Short mmCIF file of C-alpha atoms in Angstrom, two decimals:
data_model
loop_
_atom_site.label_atom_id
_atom_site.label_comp_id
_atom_site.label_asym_id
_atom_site.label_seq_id
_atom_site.Cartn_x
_atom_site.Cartn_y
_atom_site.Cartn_z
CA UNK W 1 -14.75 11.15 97.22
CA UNK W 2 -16.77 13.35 99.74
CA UNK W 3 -14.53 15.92 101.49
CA UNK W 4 -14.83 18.04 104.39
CA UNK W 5 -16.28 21.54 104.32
CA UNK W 6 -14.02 24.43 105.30
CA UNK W 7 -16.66 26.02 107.70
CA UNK W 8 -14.79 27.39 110.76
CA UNK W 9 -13.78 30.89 111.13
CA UNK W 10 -10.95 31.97 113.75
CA UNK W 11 -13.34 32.54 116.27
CA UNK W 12 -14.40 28.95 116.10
CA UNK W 13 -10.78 27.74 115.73
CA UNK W 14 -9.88 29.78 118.63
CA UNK W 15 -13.05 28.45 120.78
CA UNK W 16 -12.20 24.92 120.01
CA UNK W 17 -8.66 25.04 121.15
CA UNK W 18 -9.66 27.30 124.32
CA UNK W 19 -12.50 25.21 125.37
CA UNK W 20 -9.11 22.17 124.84
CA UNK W 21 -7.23 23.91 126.58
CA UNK W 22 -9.37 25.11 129.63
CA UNK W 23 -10.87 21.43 130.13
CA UNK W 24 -10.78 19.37 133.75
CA UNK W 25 -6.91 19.95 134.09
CA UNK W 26 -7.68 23.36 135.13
CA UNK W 27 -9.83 22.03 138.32
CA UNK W 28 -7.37 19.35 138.63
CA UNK W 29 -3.65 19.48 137.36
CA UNK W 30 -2.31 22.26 139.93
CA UNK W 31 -2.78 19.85 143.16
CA UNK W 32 -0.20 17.29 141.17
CA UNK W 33 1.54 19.96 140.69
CA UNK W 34 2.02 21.41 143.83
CA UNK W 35 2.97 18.16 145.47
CA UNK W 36 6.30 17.95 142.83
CA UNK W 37 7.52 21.81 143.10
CA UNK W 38 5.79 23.03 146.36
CA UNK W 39 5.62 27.20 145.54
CA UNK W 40 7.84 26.49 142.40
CA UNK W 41 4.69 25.83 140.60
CA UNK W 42 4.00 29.20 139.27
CA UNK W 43 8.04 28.53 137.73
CA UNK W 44 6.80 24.97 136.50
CA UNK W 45 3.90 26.34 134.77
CA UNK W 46 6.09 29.14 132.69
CA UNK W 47 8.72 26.64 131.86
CA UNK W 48 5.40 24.57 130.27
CA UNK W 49 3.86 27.90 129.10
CA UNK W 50 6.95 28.36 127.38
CA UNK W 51 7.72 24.69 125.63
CA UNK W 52 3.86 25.37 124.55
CA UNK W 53 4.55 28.63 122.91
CA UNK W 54 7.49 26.85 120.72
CA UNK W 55 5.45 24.27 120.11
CA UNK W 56 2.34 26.07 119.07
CA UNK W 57 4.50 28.66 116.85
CA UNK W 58 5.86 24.83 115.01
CA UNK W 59 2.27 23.77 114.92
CA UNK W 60 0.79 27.30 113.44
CA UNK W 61 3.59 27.56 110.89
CA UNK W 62 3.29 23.78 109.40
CA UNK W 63 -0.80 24.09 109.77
CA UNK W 64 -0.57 27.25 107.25
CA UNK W 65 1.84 25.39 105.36
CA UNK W 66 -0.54 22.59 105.22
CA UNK W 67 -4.13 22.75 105.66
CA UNK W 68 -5.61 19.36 105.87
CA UNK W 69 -6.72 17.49 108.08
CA UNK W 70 -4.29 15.16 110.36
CA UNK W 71 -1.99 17.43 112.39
CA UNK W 72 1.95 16.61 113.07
CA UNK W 73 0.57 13.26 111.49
CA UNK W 74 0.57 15.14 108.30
CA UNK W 75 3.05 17.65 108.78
CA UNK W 76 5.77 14.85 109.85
CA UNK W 77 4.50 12.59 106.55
CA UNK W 78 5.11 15.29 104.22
CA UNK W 79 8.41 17.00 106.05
CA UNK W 80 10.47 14.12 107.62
CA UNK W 81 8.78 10.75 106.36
CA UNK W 82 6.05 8.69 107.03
CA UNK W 83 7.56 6.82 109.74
CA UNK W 84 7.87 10.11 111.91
CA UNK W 85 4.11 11.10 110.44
CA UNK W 86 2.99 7.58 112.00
CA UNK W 87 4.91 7.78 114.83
CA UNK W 88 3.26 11.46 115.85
CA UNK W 89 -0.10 9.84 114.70
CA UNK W 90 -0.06 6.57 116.72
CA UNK W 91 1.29 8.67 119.84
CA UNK W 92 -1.64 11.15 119.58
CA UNK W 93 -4.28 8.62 118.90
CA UNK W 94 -3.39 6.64 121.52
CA UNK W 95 -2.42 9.44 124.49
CA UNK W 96 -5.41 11.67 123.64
CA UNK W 97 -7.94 8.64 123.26
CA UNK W 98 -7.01 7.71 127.60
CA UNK W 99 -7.69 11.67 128.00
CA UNK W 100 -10.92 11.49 126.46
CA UNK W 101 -11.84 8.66 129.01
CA UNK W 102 -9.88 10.76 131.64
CA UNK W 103 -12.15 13.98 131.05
CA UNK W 104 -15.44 11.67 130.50
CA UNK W 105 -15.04 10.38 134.19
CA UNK W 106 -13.64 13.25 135.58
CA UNK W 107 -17.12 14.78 134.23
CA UNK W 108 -19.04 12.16 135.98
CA UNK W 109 -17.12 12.77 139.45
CA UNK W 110 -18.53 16.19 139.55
CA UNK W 111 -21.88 16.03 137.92
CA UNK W 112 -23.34 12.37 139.49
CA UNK W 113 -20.22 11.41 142.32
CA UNK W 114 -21.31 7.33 142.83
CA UNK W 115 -22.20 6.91 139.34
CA UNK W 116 -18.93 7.51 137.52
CA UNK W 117 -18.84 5.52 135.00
CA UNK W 118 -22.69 5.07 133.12
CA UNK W 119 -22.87 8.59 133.55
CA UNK W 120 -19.34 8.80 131.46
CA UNK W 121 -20.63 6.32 128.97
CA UNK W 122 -23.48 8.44 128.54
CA UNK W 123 -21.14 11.27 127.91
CA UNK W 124 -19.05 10.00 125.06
CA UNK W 125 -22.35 8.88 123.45
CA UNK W 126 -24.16 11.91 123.13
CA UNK W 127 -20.61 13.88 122.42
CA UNK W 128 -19.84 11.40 119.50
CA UNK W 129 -23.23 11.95 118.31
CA UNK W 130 -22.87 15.39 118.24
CA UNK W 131 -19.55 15.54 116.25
CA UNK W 132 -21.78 12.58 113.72
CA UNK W 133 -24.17 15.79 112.30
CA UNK W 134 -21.36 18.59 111.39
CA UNK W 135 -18.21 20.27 112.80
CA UNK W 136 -20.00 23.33 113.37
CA UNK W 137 -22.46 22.04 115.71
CA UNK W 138 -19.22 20.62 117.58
CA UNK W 139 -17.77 24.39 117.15
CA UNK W 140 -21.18 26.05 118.30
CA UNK W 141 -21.71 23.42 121.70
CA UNK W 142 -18.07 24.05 122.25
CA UNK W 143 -18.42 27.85 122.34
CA UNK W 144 -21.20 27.81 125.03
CA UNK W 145 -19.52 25.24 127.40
CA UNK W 146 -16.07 27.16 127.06
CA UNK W 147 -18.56 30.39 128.23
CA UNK W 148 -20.11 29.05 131.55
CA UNK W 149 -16.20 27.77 132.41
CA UNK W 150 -14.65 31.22 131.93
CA UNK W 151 -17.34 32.93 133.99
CA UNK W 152 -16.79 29.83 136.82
CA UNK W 153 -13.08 30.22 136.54
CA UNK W 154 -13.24 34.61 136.43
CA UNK W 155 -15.97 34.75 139.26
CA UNK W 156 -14.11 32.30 141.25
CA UNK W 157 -10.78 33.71 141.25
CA UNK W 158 -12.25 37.33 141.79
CA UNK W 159 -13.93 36.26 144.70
CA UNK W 160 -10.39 34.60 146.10
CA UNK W 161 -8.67 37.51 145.73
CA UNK W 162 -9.15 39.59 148.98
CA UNK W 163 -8.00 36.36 150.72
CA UNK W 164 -4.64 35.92 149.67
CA UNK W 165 -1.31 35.54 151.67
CA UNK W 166 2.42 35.24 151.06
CA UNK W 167 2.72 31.74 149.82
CA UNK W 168 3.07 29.11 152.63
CA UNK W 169 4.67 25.89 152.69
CA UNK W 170 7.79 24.48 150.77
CA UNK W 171 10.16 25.62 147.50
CA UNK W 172 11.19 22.95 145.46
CA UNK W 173 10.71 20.12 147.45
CA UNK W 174 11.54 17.52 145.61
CA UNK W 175 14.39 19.64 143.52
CA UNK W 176 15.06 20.30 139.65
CA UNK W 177 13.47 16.91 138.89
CA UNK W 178 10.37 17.88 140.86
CA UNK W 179 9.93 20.84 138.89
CA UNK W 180 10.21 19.16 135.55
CA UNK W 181 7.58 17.03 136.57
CA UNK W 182 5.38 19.80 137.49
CA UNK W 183 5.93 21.05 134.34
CA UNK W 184 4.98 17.62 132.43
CA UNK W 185 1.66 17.95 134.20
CA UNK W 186 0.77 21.52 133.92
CA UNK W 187 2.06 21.14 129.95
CA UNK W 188 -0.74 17.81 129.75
CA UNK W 189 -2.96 20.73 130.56
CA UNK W 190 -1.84 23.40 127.72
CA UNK W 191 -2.33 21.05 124.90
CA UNK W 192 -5.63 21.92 123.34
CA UNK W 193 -4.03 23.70 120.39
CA UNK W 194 -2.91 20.89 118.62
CA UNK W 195 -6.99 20.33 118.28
CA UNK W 196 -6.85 23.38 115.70
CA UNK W 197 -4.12 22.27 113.53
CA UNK W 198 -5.72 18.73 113.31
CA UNK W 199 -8.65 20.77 112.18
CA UNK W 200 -7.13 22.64 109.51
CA UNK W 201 -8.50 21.11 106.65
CA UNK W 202 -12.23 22.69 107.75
CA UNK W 203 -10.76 25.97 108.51
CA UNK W 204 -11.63 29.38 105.98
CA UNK W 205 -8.50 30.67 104.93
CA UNK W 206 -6.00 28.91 107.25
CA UNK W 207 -2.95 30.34 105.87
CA UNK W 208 -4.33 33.12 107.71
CA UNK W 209 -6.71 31.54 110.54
CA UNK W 210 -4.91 29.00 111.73
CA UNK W 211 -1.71 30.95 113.30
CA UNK W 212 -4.36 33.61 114.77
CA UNK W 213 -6.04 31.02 116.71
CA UNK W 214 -3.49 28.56 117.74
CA UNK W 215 -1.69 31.87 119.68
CA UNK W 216 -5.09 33.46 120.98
CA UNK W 217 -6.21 30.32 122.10
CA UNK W 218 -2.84 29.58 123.98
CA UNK W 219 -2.35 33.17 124.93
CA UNK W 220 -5.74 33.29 126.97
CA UNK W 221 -5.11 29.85 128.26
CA UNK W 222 -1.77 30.82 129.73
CA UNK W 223 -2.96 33.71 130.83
CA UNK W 224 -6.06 32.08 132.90
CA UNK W 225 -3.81 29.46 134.27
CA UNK W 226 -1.34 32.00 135.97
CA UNK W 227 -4.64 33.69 137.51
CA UNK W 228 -5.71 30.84 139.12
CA UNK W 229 -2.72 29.27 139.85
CA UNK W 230 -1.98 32.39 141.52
CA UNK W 231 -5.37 32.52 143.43
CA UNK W 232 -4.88 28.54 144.29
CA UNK W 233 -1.00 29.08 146.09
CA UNK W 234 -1.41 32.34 147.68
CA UNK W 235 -4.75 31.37 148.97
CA UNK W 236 -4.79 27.89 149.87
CA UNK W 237 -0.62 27.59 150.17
CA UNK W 238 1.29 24.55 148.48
CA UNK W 239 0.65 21.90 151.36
CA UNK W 240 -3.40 22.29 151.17
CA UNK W 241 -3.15 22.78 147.61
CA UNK W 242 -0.90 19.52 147.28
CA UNK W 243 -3.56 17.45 149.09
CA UNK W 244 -6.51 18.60 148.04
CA UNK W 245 -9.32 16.69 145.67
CA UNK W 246 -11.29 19.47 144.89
CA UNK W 247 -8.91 23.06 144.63
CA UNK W 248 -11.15 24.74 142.45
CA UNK W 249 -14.03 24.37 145.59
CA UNK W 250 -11.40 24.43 148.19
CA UNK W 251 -10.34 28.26 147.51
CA UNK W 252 -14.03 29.11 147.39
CA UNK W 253 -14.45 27.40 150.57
CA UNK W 254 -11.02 29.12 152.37
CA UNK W 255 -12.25 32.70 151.04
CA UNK W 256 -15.64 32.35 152.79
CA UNK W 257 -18.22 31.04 150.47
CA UNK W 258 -18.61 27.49 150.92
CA UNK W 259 -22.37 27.81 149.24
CA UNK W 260 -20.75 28.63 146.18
CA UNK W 261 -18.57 25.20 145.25
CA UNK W 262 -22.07 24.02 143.20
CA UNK W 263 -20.85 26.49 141.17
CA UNK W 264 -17.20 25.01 140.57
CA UNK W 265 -18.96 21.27 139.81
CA UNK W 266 -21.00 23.52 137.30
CA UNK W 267 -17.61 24.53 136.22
CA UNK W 268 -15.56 21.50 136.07
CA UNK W 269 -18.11 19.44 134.40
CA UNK W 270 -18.45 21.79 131.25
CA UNK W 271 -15.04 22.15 131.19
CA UNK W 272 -14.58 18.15 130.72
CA UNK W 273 -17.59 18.07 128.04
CA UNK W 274 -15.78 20.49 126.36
CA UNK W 275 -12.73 18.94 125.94
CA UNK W 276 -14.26 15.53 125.31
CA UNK W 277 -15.71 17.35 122.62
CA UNK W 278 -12.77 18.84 121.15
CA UNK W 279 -10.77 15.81 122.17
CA UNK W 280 -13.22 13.33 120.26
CA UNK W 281 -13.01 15.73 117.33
CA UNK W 282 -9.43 15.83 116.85
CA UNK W 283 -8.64 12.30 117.46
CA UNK W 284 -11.28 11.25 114.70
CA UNK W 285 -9.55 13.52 111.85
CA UNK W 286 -6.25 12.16 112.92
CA UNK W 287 -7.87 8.57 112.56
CA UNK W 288 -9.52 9.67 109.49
CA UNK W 289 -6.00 11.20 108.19
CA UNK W 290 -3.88 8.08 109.34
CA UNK W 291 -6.27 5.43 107.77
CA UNK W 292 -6.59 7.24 103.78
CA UNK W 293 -2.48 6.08 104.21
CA UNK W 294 -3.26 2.66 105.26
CA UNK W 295 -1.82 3.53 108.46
CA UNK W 296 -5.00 2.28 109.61
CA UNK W 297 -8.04 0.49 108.25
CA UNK W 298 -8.89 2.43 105.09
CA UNK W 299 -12.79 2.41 105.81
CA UNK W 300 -12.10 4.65 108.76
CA UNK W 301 -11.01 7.23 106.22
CA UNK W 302 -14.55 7.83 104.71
CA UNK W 303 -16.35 11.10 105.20
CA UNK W 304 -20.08 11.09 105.59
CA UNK W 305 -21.97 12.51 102.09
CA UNK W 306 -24.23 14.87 104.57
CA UNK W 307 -22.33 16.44 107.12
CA UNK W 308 -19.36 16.17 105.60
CA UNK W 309 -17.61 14.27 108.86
CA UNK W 310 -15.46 11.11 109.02
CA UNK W 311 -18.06 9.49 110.63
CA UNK W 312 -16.35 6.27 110.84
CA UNK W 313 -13.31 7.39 112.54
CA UNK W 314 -15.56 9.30 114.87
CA UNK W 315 -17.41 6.18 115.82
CA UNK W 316 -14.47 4.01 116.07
CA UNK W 317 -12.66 6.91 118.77
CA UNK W 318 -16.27 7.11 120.41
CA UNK W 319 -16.56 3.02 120.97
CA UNK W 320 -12.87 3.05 122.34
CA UNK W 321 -13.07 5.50 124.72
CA UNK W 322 -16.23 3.94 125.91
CA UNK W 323 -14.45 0.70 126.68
CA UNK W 324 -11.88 2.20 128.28
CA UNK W 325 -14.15 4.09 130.77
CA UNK W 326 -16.09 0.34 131.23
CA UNK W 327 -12.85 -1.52 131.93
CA UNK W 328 -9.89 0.68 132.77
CA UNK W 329 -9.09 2.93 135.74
CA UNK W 330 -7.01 5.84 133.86
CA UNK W 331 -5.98 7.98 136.87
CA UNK W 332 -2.24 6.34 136.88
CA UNK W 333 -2.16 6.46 132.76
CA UNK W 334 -2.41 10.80 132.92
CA UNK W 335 1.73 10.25 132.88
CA UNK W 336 0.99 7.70 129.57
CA UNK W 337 -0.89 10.65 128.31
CA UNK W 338 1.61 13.13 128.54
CA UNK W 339 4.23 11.04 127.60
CA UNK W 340 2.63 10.31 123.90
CA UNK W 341 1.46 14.31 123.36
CA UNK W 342 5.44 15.53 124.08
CA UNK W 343 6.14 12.74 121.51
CA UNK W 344 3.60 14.20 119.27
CA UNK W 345 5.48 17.65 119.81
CA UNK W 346 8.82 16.74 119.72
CA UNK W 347 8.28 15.12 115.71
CA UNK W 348 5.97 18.92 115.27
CA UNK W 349 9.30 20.75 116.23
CA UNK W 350 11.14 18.22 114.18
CA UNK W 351 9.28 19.23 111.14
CA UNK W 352 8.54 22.85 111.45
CA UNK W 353 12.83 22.92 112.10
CA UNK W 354 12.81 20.89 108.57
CA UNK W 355 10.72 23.58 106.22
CA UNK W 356 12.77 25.78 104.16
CA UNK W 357 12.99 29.67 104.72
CA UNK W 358 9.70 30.75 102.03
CA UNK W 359 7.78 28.20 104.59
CA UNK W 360 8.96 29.90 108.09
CA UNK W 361 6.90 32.52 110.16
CA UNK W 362 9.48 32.07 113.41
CA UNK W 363 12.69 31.17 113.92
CA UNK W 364 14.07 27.82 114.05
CA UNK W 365 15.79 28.37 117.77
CA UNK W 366 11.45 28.26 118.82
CA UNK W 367 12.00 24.39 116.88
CA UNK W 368 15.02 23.33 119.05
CA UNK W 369 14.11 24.62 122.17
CA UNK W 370 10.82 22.99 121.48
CA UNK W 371 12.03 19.71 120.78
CA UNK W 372 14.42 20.02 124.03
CA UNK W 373 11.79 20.82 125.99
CA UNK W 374 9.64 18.30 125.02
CA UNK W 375 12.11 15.42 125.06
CA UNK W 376 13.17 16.73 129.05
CA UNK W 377 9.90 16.45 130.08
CA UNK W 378 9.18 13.04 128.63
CA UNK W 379 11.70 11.81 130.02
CA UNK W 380 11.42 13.07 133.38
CA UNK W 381 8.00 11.67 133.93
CA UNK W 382 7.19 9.25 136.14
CA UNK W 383 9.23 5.77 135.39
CA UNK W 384 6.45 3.52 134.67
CA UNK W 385 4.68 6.13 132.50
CA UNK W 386 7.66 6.01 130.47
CA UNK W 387 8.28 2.65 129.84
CA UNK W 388 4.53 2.37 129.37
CA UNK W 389 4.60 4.96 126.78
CA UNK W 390 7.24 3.78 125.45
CA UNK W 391 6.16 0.16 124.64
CA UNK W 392 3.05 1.33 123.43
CA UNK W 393 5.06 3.31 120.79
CA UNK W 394 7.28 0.29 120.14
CA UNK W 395 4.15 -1.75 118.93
CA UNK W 396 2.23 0.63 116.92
CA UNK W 397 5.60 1.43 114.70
CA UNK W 398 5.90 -2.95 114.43
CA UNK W 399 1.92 -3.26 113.79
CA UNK W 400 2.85 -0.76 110.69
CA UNK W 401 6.32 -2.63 109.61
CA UNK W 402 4.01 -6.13 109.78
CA UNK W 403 1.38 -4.37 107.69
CA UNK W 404 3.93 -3.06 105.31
CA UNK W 405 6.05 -5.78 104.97
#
């Protein structure tokens, strides 16, 4: 059988989680935000900083452990059982596959505003192409989006900064519970990483790699987000920033140069291409990983002879998501979303807490707060977003028992 060629280096690694990372929830996810802990969002986004870091310490130390493709589906196979593995698997596949149509519309909003969704087809088309003819034409395309949005996102924050004020509006409007929620949203934004561990298996040394560049890539994210989010309150203040479509254009706008929002559009729709990219990638290793178990349809599990993809997976995630942008309005399923990636987490903590002391690179407190973290925040998402997430969950783990019985 064909495998997959270990071709990424940790500056690709690191890219490819980055360019995750720094997607449209960086244009988007503070205004959210801001409405559930007024000025307490710079506290909600280090409490989601922080369940990150545990989670991405779990993630690096199982990925070394481990390098093959499939993420926490793997790691929670081979550490706590295949139930668990599926249970991560099914709640990634499923959460990150409504982001993917999530960032391919958000994409078309900015670039062609009217034409939403061909334009979004159009996107997942030429993205699942891409990933079709070799991971490191995904890692290369990847690189040079994540470029133009860290210029948009530098420029535009240095050009903010002569304008700001003490913060204005509310603290903690809606209390402790408002906050968590905040957090839930800005975390939805700080997930990227797991797109390197799912990688693993194409990675050069990842014993070594894959640590580095799960913790750059979150390091610089966290880092960019508290610049911004910084810019965003003490320039625009909670209220505005609460109620406003566009923040990323709206601070340009406050600070004096209105001409300059093209640039943000610019901004925001590489940002979504590039973590459609990275999304589509992931998802279609996990698929890939899932199906050689019969978790899924074992076909999806071959890997093409040239470019050494799964090239059925990939075209299975690529036809879904396209679908779902055709028949499905996602913008009240981002809570769905978050609610199946803390899942995800919660089994990664679960595991990495599970592997003996010759396995561990941090200490297993990182693993509990982790998995607290992740199960508060779940939890404290909207209502409906739980229950939805929740029943999805239920009948993935009966499609399996039917299959296996």
């Amino acid at each position: 059988m064909t495998t997959v060629a270990r071709r990424l280096g940790t500056v690709d690694a690191t890219a490819i989680g980055l360019g995750s990372m720094l997607g449209a929830g960086v244009f988007a996810v503070f205004a959210p935000a801001a409405a559930s802990a007024g000025n307490g969002v710079l506290i909600a986004l280090v409490i989601a900083g922080f369940v990150a870091y545990c989670n991405a310490t779990a993630s690096a130390q199982l990925a070394a452990t481990y390098p093959a493709s499939g993420g926490t589906y793997l790691f929670g196979r081979e550490v706590l059982g295949p139930w668990w593995g599926f249970l991560a698997g099914w709640g990634f596949v499923v959460g990150k596959t409504a982001s993917c149509a999530a960032m391919a519309l958000t994409f078309a909003a900015y670039a062609a505003p009217g034409y939403e969704r061909p334009v979004a087809v159009a996107a997942v088309a030429v993205l699942t192409a891409v990933n079709c003819f070799g991971i490191t034409r995904t890692a290369a395309l990847t690189k040079a989006l994540l470029a133009v949005v860290l210029v948009v996102l530098v420029g535009t924050v240095a050009l903010a900064a002569p304008s700001v004020a003490a913060p204005a509006g509310p603290w903690f409007p809606h209390g402790p519970l408002g906050m968590l929620q905040a957090a839930g949203l800005l975390f939805f934004a700080f997930a990227g990483y797991a797109r390197i561990a799912t990688l693993s298996g194409e990675v050069r040394d990842p014993a070594r790699t894959i640590p580095r560049a799960i913790l750059a890539a979150l390091g610089g994210a966290v880092a960019l987000y508290l610049a911004v989010g910084v810019a965003l309150l003490l320039v625009l203040g909670s209220d505005r920033l609460a109620s406003s479509r566009v923040p990323m254009a709206d601070l340009l706008t406050v600070a004096g140069y209105p001409g300059l929002t093209i640039a943000v559009r610019i901004g925001a729709a590489a940002a979504s291409l590039g973590a459609l990219l990275a999304l589509i990638t992931g998802i279609g290793r996990t698929v890939m990983a899932m199906a050689g178990n019969r978790d899924l349809p074992p076909p999806l599990a071959a890997v093409d002879q040239r470019f050494h993809v799964p090239r059925r997976a990939e075209l299975a995630v690529g036809a879904t998501v396209i679908a779902l942008v055709l028949l499905v309005d996602l913008r009240g399923v981002v809570g769905f979303s978050s609610f199946g990636v803390l899942v995800y987490y919660a089994v990664t903590n679960a595991s990495a807490f599970r592997q003996p002391a010759t396995e561990r690179r941090w200490p297993r407190w990182l693993n509990v707060a982790g998995f607290t973290g992740c199960v508060v925040l779940a939890l404290t998402l909207p209502i409906v977003s739980v229950l939805v997430g929740a029943g999805v969950l239920a009948i993935g783990l009966a499609g399996r028992a039917a299959i296996r019985s």
